[in-house]
Coordinates of C-alpha atoms and ligand atoms in Angstrom, one line a residue:
M1 CA 101.4 98.0 109.4
K2 CA 102.0 99.5 112.6
S3 CA 104.7 97.1 114.3
N4 CA 105.3 99.4 117.6
I5 CA 103.1 99.1 120.8
A6 CA 103.0 102.9 122.4
L7 CA 101.9 103.0 126.2
I8 CA 100.5 106.2 127.1
G9 CA 98.5 107.7 130.3
F10 CA 98.7 109.6 133.1
M11 CA 101.9 109.2 135.8
G12 CA 101.3 106.1 137.8
T13 CA 99.2 104.4 135.5
G14 CA 102.2 101.5 135.3
K15 CA 103.1 102.1 131.7
T16 CA 107.1 101.2 132.8
S17 CA 106.1 97.7 134.5
V18 CA 103.6 97.0 132.1
G19 CA 105.9 98.1 129.3
L20 CA 108.8 95.7 130.4
A21 CA 105.8 92.8 130.8
L22 CA 104.7 93.4 127.6
S23 CA 108.0 93.8 125.8
E24 CA 108.9 90.2 127.5
K25 CA 106.2 88.5 126.6
L26 CA 106.5 89.6 122.9
G27 CA 110.2 89.0 122.8
T28 CA 110.9 92.9 121.8
E29 CA 112.8 95.6 123.1
F30 CA 111.2 98.0 125.6
V31 CA 112.1 101.4 125.2
E32 CA 111.4 104.3 127.6
V33 CA 111.2 108.0 126.5
D34 CA 112.0 109.6 129.9
S35 CA 114.8 107.1 130.2
L36 CA 116.0 107.9 127.0
I37 CA 115.9 111.9 127.8
A38 CA 117.6 111.5 131.3
E39 CA 120.6 109.5 129.3
K40 CA 120.7 112.5 126.5
A41 CA 120.5 115.2 129.0
E42 CA 122.7 113.5 131.3
K43 CA 120.6 114.5 134.2
S44 CA 117.4 113.1 135.6
I45 CA 113.8 114.6 134.7
P46 CA 113.4 116.3 137.7
E47 CA 116.7 118.0 137.3
I48 CA 115.6 119.1 133.8
F49 CA 112.2 120.6 135.3
S50 CA 114.2 122.6 138.1
E51 CA 117.4 123.7 136.2
D52 CA 115.8 124.1 132.6
G53 CA 112.2 124.2 133.4
E54 CA 109.1 122.5 131.8
A55 CA 109.4 123.9 128.3
A56 CA 112.8 122.6 128.0
F57 CA 111.6 118.9 129.1
R58 CA 108.6 119.2 126.7
K59 CA 111.5 120.1 123.7
L60 CA 113.5 117.3 124.5
E61 CA 110.5 115.0 125.0
K62 CA 109.5 116.1 121.4
E63 CA 112.8 115.1 119.4
M64 CA 112.6 112.2 121.5
V65 CA 109.2 111.0 120.7
A66 CA 110.1 111.8 117.1
E67 CA 113.3 109.4 117.4
V68 CA 111.6 106.4 119.0
S69 CA 108.7 106.6 116.8
L70 CA 111.2 105.5 113.6
R71 CA 112.0 102.4 115.6
D72 CA 110.4 99.3 114.3
G73 CA 109.2 96.3 116.5
V74 CA 109.4 98.0 120.1
V75 CA 107.3 98.6 122.9
I76 CA 107.5 102.2 123.9
S77 CA 106.4 103.9 127.3
C78 CA 105.8 107.8 127.0
G79 CA 106.0 110.1 129.8
G80 CA 102.5 111.0 131.0
G81 CA 102.7 114.1 129.4
A82 CA 103.9 113.5 126.0
V83 CA 100.4 113.1 124.2
L84 CA 99.6 116.7 125.2
D85 CA 101.0 117.7 122.0
P86 CA 99.3 116.9 118.7
Q87 CA 102.8 116.5 116.8
N88 CA 103.9 113.7 119.5
V89 CA 100.6 111.9 118.4
A90 CA 101.1 112.2 115.0
S91 CA 104.5 110.9 115.4
L92 CA 103.3 108.1 117.5
R93 CA 100.5 107.0 115.1
R94 CA 102.6 106.7 112.2
S95 CA 104.2 103.6 113.5
S96 CA 102.1 102.4 116.8
V97 CA 99.4 101.3 118.3
I98 CA 98.5 103.5 120.4
V99 CA 97.3 102.2 124.0
L100 CA 96.2 104.2 126.8
L101 CA 96.4 102.7 130.4
T102 CA 94.1 104.0 133.1
A103 CA 93.4 103.8 137.0
P104 CA 91.4 105.3 139.5
V105 CA 93.2 108.7 141.0
E106 CA 93.6 106.6 144.2
E107 CA 95.8 104.2 143.0
I108 CA 97.8 106.3 141.2
V109 CA 98.5 108.5 144.0
H110 CA 99.2 105.3 146.0
R111 CA 101.5 104.0 143.2
V112 CA 103.3 107.2 142.4
A113 CA 104.6 107.4 146.4
Q114 CA 105.6 103.6 146.1
D115 CA 107.9 103.6 143.1
G116 CA 110.1 106.6 144.4
E117 CA 110.3 108.3 141.4
A118 CA 109.8 112.3 141.8
R119 CA 107.1 113.6 139.7
P120 CA 107.5 117.5 139.9
L121 CA 104.0 118.4 138.1
L122 CA 102.8 116.3 141.4
D123 CA 104.8 118.1 143.6
A124 CA 101.9 119.9 145.5
P125 CA 100.7 120.0 149.3
D126 CA 97.6 117.8 148.4
V127 CA 99.0 115.0 146.1
K128 CA 95.5 113.5 145.5
A129 CA 93.9 116.9 144.2
R130 CA 96.5 117.9 142.3
A131 CA 96.6 114.2 140.4
R132 CA 92.5 114.9 140.0
D133 CA 92.8 118.0 138.5
L134 CA 95.9 117.2 136.0
L135 CA 93.7 114.0 135.2
R136 CA 90.5 115.8 134.6
S137 CA 92.2 118.0 132.3
R138 CA 93.8 115.5 130.1
Q139 CA 91.7 112.6 130.1
P140 CA 90.1 114.1 126.5
V141 CA 93.4 114.1 125.3
Y142 CA 94.4 110.6 126.0
L143 CA 91.2 109.4 124.8
R144 CA 91.4 111.0 121.5
A145 CA 94.9 109.8 120.9
A146 CA 94.3 106.2 122.1
D147 CA 93.6 103.3 119.7
Y148 CA 92.5 100.9 122.8
V149 CA 92.2 101.9 126.3
V150 CA 93.3 99.4 129.2
D151 CA 91.7 99.9 132.7
T152 CA 94.7 98.6 134.8
S153 CA 92.9 99.0 138.3
G154 CA 93.7 95.6 140.2
L155 CA 95.8 94.1 137.7
K156 CA 99.4 93.2 137.8
P157 CA 101.6 94.5 134.8
E158 CA 101.5 90.6 133.2
E159 CA 98.1 90.7 133.2
V160 CA 97.5 94.2 131.8
A161 CA 100.3 93.0 129.2
E162 CA 97.8 89.9 128.5
A163 CA 95.0 92.4 127.9
I164 CA 97.0 94.4 125.4
I165 CA 98.2 91.8 123.5
D166 CA 94.3 90.7 123.0
C167 CA 93.7 94.2 122.0
V168 CA 96.7 94.4 119.5
A169 CA 95.9 91.1 118.1
E170 CA 92.9 92.3 116.8
E171 CA 94.6 95.1 114.6
A172 CA 96.6 92.2 112.8
Ligands
S3P1 C1 105.1 113.9 133.1 C2 105.3 112.7 133.1 C3 106.6 111.6 133.7 C4 107.5 113.1 133.2 C5 107.6 114.2 133.7 C6 105.9 114.9 133.0 C7 103.6 114.5 132.8 O1 106.4 110.6 133.3 O2 107.9 112.8 131.5 O3 107.4 114.1 134.9 O4 103.3 115.6 132.3 O5 102.6 113.6 133.1 P1 105.5 109.3 133.9 O6 104.4 109.5 133.0 O7 106.3 108.1 133.5 O8 105.6 109.1 135.3

């Protein structure tokens, strides 16, 4: 029986806010892979990218995904690129129901601009074009990794959390 819920999806699809709302509703712990990486590396994600490179970040991400996948009964929020590595998907799949959050590219760009977190991979002159290209190339991988897909468009984090609870209830 899979006891964790892992949230995956593109940057700005609300994984953190939904994860927090979901863990609150379920009375479980919320675990964010990127925060754990930053804590362990003692620097921010943009600093890891700029000082050590993306490959170094992906290595840390892989270690952290493996670590959190060993947990039980937690809500896990994964960085947007985590499931591009099949081994990360395999690690998550062992213990977690995997839920993909989606949003239209306009909403993604808006949320990313609002939340104030730097996204090295969206650091481009035309953020929307960059997000659209990246999203298009990643979408098949996201869909393959997901047990369930929840469209977050126009929904509050609490409403998305309710939708996820409904999906996961089917699993039980
Ligand atoms: C990334 C997404 C980011 C973070 C890093 C790389 C990606 O996380 O892990 O900047 O490859 O999509 P969020 O999805 O939480 O923004």
